[in-house]
Each structure stands twice: as structure tokens, then as C-alpha cells.
PDB file of C-alpha atoms in Angstrom:
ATOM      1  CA  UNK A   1      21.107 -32.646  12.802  1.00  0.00           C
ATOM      2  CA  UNK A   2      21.262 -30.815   9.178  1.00  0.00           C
ATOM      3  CA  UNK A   3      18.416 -28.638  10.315  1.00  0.00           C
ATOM      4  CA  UNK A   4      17.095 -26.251  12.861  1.00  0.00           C
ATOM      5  CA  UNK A   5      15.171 -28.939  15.332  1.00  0.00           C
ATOM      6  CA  UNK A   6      12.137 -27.239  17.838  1.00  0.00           C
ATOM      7  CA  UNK A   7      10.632 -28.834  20.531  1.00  0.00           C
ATOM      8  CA  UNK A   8       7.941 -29.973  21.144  1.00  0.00           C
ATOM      9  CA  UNK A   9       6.334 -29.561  17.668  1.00  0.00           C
ATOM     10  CA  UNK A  10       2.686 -29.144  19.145  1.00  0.00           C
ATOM     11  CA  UNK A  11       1.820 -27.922  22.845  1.00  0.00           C
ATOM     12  CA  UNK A  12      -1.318 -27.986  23.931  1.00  0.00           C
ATOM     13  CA  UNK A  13      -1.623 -25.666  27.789  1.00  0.00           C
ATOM     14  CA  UNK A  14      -4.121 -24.566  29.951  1.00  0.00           C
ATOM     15  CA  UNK A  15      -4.860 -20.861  30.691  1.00  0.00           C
ATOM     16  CA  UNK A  16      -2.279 -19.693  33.546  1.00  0.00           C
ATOM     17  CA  UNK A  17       0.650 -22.062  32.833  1.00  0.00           C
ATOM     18  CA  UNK A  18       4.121 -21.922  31.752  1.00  0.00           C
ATOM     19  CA  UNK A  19       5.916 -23.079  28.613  1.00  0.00           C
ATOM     20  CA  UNK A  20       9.086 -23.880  27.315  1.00  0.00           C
ATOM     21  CA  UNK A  21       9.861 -23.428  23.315  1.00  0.00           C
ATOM     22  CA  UNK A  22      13.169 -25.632  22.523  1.00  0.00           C
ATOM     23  CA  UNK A  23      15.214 -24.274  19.537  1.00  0.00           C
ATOM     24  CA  UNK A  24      18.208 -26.716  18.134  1.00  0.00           C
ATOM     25  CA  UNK A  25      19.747 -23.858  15.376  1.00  0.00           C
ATOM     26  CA  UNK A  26      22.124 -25.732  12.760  1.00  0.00           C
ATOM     27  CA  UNK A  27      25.637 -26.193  14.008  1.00  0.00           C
ATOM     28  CA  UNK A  28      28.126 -23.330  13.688  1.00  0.00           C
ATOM     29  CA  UNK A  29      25.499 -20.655  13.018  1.00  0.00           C
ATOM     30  CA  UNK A  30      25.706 -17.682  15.341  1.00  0.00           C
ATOM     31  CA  UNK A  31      22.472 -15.727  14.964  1.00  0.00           C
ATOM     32  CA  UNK A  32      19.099 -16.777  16.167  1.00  0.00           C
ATOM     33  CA  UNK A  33      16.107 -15.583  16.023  1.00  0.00           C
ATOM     34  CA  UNK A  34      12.382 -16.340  17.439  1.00  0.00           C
ATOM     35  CA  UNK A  35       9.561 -15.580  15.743  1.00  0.00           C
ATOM     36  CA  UNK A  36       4.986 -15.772  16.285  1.00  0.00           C
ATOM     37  CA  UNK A  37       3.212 -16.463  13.206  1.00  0.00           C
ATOM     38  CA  UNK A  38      -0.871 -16.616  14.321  1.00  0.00           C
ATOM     39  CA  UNK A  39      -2.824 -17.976  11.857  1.00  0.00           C
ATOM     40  CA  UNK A  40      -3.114 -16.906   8.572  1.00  0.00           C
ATOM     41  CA  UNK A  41      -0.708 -13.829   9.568  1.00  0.00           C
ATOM     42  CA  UNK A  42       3.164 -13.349   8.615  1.00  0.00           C
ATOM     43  CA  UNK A  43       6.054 -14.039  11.135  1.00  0.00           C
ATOM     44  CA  UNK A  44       6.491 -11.448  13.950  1.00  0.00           C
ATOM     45  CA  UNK A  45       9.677 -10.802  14.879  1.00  0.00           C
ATOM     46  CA  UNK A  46      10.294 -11.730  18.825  1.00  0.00           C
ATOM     47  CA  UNK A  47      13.873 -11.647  19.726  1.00  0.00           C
ATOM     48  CA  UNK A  48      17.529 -11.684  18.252  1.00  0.00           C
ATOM     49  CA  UNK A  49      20.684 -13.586  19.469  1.00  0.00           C
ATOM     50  CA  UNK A  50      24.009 -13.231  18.170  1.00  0.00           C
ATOM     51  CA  UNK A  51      25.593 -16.262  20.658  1.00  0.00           C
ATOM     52  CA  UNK A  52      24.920 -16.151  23.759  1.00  0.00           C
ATOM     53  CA  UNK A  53      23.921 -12.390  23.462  1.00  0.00           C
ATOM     54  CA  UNK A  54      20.423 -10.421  22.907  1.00  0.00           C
ATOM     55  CA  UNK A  55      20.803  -8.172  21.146  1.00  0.00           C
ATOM     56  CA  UNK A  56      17.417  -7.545  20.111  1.00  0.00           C
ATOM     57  CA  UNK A  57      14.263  -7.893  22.617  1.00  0.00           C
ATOM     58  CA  UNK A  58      11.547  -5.472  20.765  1.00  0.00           C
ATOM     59  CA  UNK A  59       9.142  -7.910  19.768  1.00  0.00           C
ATOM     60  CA  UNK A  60       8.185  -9.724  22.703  1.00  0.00           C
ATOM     61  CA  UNK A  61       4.865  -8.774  23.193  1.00  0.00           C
ATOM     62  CA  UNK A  62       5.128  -8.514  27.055  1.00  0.00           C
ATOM     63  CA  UNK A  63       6.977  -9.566  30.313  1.00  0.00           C
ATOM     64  CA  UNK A  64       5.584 -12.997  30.391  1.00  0.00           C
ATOM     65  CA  UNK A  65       7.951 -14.073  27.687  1.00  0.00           C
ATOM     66  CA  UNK A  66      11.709 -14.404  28.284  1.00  0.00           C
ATOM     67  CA  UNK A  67      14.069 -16.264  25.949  1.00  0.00           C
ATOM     68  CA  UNK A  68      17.757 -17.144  26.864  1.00  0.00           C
ATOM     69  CA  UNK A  69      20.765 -19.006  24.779  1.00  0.00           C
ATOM     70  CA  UNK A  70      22.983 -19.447  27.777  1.00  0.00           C
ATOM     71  CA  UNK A  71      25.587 -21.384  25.693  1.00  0.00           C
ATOM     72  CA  UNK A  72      24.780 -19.543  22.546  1.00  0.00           C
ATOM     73  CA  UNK A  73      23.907 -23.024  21.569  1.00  0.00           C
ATOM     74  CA  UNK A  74      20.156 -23.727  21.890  1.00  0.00           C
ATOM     75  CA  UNK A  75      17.774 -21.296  22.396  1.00  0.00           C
ATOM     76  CA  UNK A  76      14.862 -21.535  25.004  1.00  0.00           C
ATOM     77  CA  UNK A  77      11.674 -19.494  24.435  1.00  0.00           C
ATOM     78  CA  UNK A  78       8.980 -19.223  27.900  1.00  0.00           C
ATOM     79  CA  UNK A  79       6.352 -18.066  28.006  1.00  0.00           C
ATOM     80  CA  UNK A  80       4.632 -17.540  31.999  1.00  0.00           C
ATOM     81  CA  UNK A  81       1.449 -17.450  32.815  1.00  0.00           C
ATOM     82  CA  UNK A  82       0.179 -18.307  29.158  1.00  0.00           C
ATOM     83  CA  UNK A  83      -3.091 -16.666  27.868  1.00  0.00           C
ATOM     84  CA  UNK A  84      -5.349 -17.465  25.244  1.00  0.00           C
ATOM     85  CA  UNK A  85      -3.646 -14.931  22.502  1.00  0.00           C
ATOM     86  CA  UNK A  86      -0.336 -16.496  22.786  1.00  0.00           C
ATOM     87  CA  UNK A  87      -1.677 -19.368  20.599  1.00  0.00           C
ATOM     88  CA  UNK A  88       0.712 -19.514  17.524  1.00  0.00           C
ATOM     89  CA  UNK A  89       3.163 -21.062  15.634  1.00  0.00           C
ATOM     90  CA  UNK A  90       6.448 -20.196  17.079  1.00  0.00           C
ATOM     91  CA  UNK A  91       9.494 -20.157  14.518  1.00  0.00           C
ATOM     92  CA  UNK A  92      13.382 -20.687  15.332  1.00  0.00           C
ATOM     93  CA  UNK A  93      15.685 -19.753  12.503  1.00  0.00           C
ATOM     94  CA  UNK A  94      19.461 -19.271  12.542  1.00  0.00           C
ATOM     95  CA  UNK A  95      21.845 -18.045   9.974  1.00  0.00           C
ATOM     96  CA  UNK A  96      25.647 -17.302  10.258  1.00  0.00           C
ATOM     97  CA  UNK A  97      26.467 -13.474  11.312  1.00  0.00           C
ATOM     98  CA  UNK A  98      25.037 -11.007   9.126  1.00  0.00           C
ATOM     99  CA  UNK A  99      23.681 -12.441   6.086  1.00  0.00           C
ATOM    100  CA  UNK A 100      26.704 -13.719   5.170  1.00  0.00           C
ATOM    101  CA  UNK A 101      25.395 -16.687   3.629  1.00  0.00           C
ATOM    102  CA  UNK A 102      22.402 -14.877   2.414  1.00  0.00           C
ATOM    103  CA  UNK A 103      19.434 -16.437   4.437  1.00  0.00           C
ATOM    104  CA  UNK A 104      17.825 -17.720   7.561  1.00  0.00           C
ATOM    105  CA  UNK A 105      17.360 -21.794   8.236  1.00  0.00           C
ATOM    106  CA  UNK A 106      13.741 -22.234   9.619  1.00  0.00           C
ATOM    107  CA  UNK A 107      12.575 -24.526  12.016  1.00  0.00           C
ATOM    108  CA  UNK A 108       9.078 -26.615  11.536  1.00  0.00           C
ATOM    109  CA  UNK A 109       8.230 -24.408  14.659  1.00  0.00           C
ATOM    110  CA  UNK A 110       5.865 -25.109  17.675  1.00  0.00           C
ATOM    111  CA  UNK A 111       2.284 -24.970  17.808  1.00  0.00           C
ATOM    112  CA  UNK A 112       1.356 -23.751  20.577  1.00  0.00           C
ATOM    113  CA  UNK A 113      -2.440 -23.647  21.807  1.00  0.00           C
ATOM    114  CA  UNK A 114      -3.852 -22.198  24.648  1.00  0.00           C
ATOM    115  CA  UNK A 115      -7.347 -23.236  26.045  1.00  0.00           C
TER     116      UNK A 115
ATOM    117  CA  UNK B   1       9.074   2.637  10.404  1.00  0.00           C
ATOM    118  CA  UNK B   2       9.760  -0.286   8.152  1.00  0.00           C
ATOM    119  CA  UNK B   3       6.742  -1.960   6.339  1.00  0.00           C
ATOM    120  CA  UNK B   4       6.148  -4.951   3.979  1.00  0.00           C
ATOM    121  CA  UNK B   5       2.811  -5.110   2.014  1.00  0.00           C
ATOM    122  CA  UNK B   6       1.458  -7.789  -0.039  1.00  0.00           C
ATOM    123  CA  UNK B   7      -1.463  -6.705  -1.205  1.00  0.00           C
ATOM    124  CA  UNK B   8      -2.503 -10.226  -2.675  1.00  0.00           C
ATOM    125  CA  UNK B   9      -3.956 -12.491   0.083  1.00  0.00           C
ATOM    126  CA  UNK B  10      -4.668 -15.084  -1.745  1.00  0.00           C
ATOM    127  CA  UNK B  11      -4.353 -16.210  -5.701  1.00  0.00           C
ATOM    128  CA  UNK B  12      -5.688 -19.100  -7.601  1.00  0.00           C
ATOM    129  CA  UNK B  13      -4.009 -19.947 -11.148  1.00  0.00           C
ATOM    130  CA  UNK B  14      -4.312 -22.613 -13.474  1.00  0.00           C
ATOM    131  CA  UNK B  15      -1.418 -24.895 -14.106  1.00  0.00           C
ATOM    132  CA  UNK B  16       1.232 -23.986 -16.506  1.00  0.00           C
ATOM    133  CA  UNK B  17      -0.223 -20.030 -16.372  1.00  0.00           C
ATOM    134  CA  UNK B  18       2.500 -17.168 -15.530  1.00  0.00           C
ATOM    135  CA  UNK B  19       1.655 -15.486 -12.085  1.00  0.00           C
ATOM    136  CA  UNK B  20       3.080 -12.221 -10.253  1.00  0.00           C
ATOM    137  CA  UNK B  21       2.858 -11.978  -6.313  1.00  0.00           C
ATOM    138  CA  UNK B  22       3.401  -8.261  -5.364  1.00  0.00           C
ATOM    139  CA  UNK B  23       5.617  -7.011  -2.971  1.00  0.00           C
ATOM    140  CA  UNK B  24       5.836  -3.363  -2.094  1.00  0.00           C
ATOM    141  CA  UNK B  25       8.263  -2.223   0.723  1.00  0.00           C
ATOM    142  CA  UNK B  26       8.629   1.090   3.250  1.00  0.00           C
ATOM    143  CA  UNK B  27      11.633   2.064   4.833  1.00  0.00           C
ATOM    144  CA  UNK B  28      13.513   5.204   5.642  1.00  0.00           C
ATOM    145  CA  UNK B  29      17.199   3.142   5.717  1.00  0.00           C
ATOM    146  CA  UNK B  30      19.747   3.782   2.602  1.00  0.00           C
ATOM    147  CA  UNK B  31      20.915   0.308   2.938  1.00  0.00           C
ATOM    148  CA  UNK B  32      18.671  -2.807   3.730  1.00  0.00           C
ATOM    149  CA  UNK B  33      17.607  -6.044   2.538  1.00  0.00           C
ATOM    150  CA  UNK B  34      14.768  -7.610   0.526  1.00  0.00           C
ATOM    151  CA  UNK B  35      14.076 -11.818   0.811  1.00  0.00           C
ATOM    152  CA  UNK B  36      11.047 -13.850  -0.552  1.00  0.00           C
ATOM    153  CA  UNK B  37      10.133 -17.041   1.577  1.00  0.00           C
ATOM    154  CA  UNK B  38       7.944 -19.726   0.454  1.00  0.00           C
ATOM    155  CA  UNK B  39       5.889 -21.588   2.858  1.00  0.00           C
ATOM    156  CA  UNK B  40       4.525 -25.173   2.154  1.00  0.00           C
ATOM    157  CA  UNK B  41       1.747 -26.339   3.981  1.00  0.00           C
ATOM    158  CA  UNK B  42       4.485 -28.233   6.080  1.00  0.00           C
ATOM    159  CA  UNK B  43       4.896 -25.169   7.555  1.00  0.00           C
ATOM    160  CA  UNK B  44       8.735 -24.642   7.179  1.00  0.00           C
ATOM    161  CA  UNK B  45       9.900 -21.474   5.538  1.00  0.00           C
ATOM    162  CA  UNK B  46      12.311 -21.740   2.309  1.00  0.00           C
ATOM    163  CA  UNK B  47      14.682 -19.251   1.341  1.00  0.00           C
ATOM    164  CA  UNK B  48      14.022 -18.559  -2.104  1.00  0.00           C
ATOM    165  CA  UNK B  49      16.149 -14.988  -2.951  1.00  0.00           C
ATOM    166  CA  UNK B  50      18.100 -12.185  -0.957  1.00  0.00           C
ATOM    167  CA  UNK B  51      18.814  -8.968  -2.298  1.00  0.00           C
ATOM    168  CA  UNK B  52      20.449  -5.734  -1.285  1.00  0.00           C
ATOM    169  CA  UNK B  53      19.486  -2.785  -1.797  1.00  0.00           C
ATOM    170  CA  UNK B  54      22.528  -1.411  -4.001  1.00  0.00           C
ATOM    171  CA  UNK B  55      21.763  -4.863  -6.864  1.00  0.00           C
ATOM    172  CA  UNK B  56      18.612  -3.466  -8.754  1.00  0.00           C
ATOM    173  CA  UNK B  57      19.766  -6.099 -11.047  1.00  0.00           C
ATOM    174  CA  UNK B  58      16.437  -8.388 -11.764  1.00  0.00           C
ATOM    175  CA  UNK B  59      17.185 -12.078 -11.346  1.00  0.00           C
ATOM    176  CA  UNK B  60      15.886 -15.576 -12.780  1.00  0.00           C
ATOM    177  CA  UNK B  61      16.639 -18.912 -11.362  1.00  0.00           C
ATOM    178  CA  UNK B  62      14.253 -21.515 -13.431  1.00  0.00           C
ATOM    179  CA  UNK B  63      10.805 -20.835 -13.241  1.00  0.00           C
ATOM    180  CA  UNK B  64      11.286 -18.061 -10.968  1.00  0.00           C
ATOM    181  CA  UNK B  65      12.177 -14.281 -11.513  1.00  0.00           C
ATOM    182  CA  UNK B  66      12.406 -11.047  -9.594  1.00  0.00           C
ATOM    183  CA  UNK B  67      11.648  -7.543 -10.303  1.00  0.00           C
ATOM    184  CA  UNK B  68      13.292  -5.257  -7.951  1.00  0.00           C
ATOM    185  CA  UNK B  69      12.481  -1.296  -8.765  1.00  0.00           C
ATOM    186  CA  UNK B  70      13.249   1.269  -6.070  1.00  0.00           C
ATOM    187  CA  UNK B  71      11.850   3.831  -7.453  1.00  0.00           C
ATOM    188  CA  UNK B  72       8.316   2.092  -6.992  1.00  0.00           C
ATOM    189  CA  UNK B  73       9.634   0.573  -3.514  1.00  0.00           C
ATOM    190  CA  UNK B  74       8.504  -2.709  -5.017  1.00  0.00           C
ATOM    191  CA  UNK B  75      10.361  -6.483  -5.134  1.00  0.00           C
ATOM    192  CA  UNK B  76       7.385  -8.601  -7.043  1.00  0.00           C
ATOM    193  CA  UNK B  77       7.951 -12.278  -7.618  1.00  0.00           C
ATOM    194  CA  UNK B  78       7.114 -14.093 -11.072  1.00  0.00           C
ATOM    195  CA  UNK B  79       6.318 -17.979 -11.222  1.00  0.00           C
ATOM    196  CA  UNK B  80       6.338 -19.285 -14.721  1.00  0.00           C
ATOM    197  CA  UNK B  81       4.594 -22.162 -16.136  1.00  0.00           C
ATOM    198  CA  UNK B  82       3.287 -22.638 -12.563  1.00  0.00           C
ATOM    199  CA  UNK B  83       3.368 -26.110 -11.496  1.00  0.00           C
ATOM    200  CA  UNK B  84       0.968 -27.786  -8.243  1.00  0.00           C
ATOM    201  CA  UNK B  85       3.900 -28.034  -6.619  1.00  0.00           C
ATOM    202  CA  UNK B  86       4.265 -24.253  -6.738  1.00  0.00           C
ATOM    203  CA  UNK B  87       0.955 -23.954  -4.131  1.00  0.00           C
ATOM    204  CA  UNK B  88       2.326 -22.206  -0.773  1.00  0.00           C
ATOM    205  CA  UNK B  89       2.169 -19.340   1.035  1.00  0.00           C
ATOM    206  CA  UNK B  90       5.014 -16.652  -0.222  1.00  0.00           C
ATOM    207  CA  UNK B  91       6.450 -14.015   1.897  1.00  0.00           C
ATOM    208  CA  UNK B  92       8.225 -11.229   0.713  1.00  0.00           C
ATOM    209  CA  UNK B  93      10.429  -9.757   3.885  1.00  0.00           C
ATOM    210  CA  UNK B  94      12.889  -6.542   4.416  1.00  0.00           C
ATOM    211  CA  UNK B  95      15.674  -6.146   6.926  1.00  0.00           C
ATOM    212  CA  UNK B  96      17.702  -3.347   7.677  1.00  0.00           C
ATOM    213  CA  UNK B  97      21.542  -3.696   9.211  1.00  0.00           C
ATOM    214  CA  UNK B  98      20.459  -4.698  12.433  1.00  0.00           C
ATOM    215  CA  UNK B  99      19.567  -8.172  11.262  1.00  0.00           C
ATOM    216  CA  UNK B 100      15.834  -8.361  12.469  1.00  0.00           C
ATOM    217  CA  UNK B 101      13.531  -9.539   9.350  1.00  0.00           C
ATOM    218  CA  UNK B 102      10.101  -7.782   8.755  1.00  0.00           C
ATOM    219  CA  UNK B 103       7.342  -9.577   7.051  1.00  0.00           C
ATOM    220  CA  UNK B 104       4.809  -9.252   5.220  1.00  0.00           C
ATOM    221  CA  UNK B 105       1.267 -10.710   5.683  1.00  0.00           C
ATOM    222  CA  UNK B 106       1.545 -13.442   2.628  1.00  0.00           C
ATOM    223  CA  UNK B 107       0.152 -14.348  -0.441  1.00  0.00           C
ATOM    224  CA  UNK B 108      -1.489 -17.916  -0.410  1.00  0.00           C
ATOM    225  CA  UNK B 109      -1.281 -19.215  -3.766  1.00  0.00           C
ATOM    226  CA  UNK B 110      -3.343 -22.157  -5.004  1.00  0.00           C
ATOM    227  CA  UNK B 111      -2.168 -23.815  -8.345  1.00  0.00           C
ATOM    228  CA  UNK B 112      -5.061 -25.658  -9.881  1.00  0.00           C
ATOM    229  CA  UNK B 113      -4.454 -28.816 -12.029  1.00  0.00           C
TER     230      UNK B 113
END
């Protein structure tokens, strides 16, 4: 597609179980990028992917969450054991290498909701 | 540390006024990155401007204009003649060379008709 594409756009998950965050990043871009956005609140930077690489873990809040890019393709964002603060909107973006091209391509992002 | 603060949370305008979202930035880097994002209530972000931090150069594109003074650590945003379609949430963001964007909490800005 023309566009970063996420997966599934709304998740709705019960205290205790797992999730999987799909991230489609535009064709030919290199970098990727995951970030939360709670309500009302700015994007928090998660994680960083240049290809298949990750090159940046800070932001992920704990050990329950673990993203790969295996292909340096799509991106997979999981989050175990899923607790009631993880609710959020999670944002994809991708941009070629280094702000070469000046910006990052957002996805719609997930909602994710956690009862 | 590297901090973005938008002091505005939220600003309502009436149509066709001028309106200034405030961005003021902290980092300890010589050479970084500022960006404003707009938000729709779609929920996508939208590139709207990068600069670096060599350009103090302000910039217009249309309605829009940027004030970038680093002596004041400040990149603020100015919408003229403000249309409805102007009503989102902005973000003004900073990034250093190791890619990762910082941003700030958002201004939510309501254009009344």
C-alpha cells in the first residue's frame, strides 16, 4: 500500500493475555519506529529499527513487551501478559535512514484496551 | 535529558483569527532536530515541518509559519486566517542524531465557525 498499514486497528483483551501489534511500514523505508500515545498524552517513544536491527530498546516500559522485524520488513509489537495500563494507541511510523527525506510516515495505529 | 514543552493544552479561536501554539525545547546536543505534527481526530499524525538546528531561518508555507529562536530554545507555530479545518491536535517534537523523536504533550486546538 502507499501508507504505513497496522493491524488490527482496535483490540479489545482481557487482563493476563498476550497481543500482537502488526506494523506494514511503506515500501523501501528502512527505519521504524513504535510508539504509546495514552489518551490525551503525546507519543512515547518505544523502540527503533533500522532493518532488521534494534537499535534502540529504551522505551519499552518493561519485559512484557518485545518487538521484532525479522525481515526488516514488517514490524511485530507483543505485548505478554497485558495489564490494564498498557491501554493505548500504539503508533508505527517509518521513514528512510536518517531524516533523509525529512519526516516520519504514521500509521492510524492500534487501539488497544485492556479490561 | 531532552524535553519538549507545550505549554498550551488546549486553544479555542474563532475562524479566520491568527493563532500561535508554543513550543519550547531542552536539550544538551549541538546538533538535533525540531518537527511539528498535526493530529486530526482520525488519529494519524501529519508531517507538517523539519528543521535542524544550524537553519534558524523562519519559514512560511501558506497559512502556516515558524519561528525558530535558539536563544529562547523555542520553535512556535503560527496558523493564519485559521480555517475549521485547521482543528487538531499539534505536536511540536525534537530528535537528536540517534533518530528517536521526543514529544511533546500537545496543543488541542478547536477552530470555531
Amino acid at each position: 500500500g502507499a501508507g504505513v498499514s497496522q493491524s488490527p486497528r482496535y483490540k479489545v483483551a482481557k487482563r493476563g493475555q498476550d497481543v500482537a501489534l502488526r506494523c506494514d511500514p511503506i515500501s523501501g523505508h528502512v527505519s521504524l519506529f513504535w510508539y504509546q500515545q495514552a489518551l490525551g498524552q503525546g507519543p512515547e517513544f518505544l523502540t527503533y529499527f533500522q532493518n532488521e536491527a534494534q537499535l534502540d530498546k529504551s522505551g519499552l516500559p518493561s519485559d512484557r513487551f518485545f518487538a521484532e522485524r525479522p525481515e526488516g520488513s514488517v514490524s511485530t509489537l507483543k505485548i505478554q501478559r497485558t495489564q490494564q495500563e498498557d491501554s493505548a494507541v500504539y503508533l508505527c511510523a517509518s521513514s528512510l535512514p536518517r531524516f533523509t527525506a525529512g519526516e516520519l510516515f504514521f500509521g492510524e495505529g492500534s487501539r488497544l484496551t485492556v479490561l | 535529558a531532552q524535553k519538549v514543552t507545550q505549554a498550551q493544552t488546549e486553544i479555542s479561536v474563532v475562524e479566520k483569527e491568527d493563532v500561535t501554539l508554543d513550543c519550547v525545547y531542552e536539550t544538551r546536543d549541538t546538533t538535533y532536530y525540531l518537527f511539528w505534527y498535526k493530529q486530526p481526530p482520525s488519529g494519524e499524525l501529519v508531517f507538517l515541518i523539519r528543521r535542524n538546528s544550524f537553519d534558524e531561518q523562519n519559514e512560511i508555507s501558506g497559512r502556516y509559519s515558524w519561528n525558530f529562536q535558539k536563544s529562547t530554545s523555542s520553535f512556535n507555530f503560527t496558523i493564519t486566517a485559521s480555517q475549521v479545518v485547521d482543528s487538531a491536535v499539534y505536536f511540536c517534537a525534537l530528535a537528536n542524531r540517534d533518530d528517536k523523536i521526543i514529544f511533546g504533550k500537545g496543543t488541542r486546538l478547536h477552530i470555531l465557525p
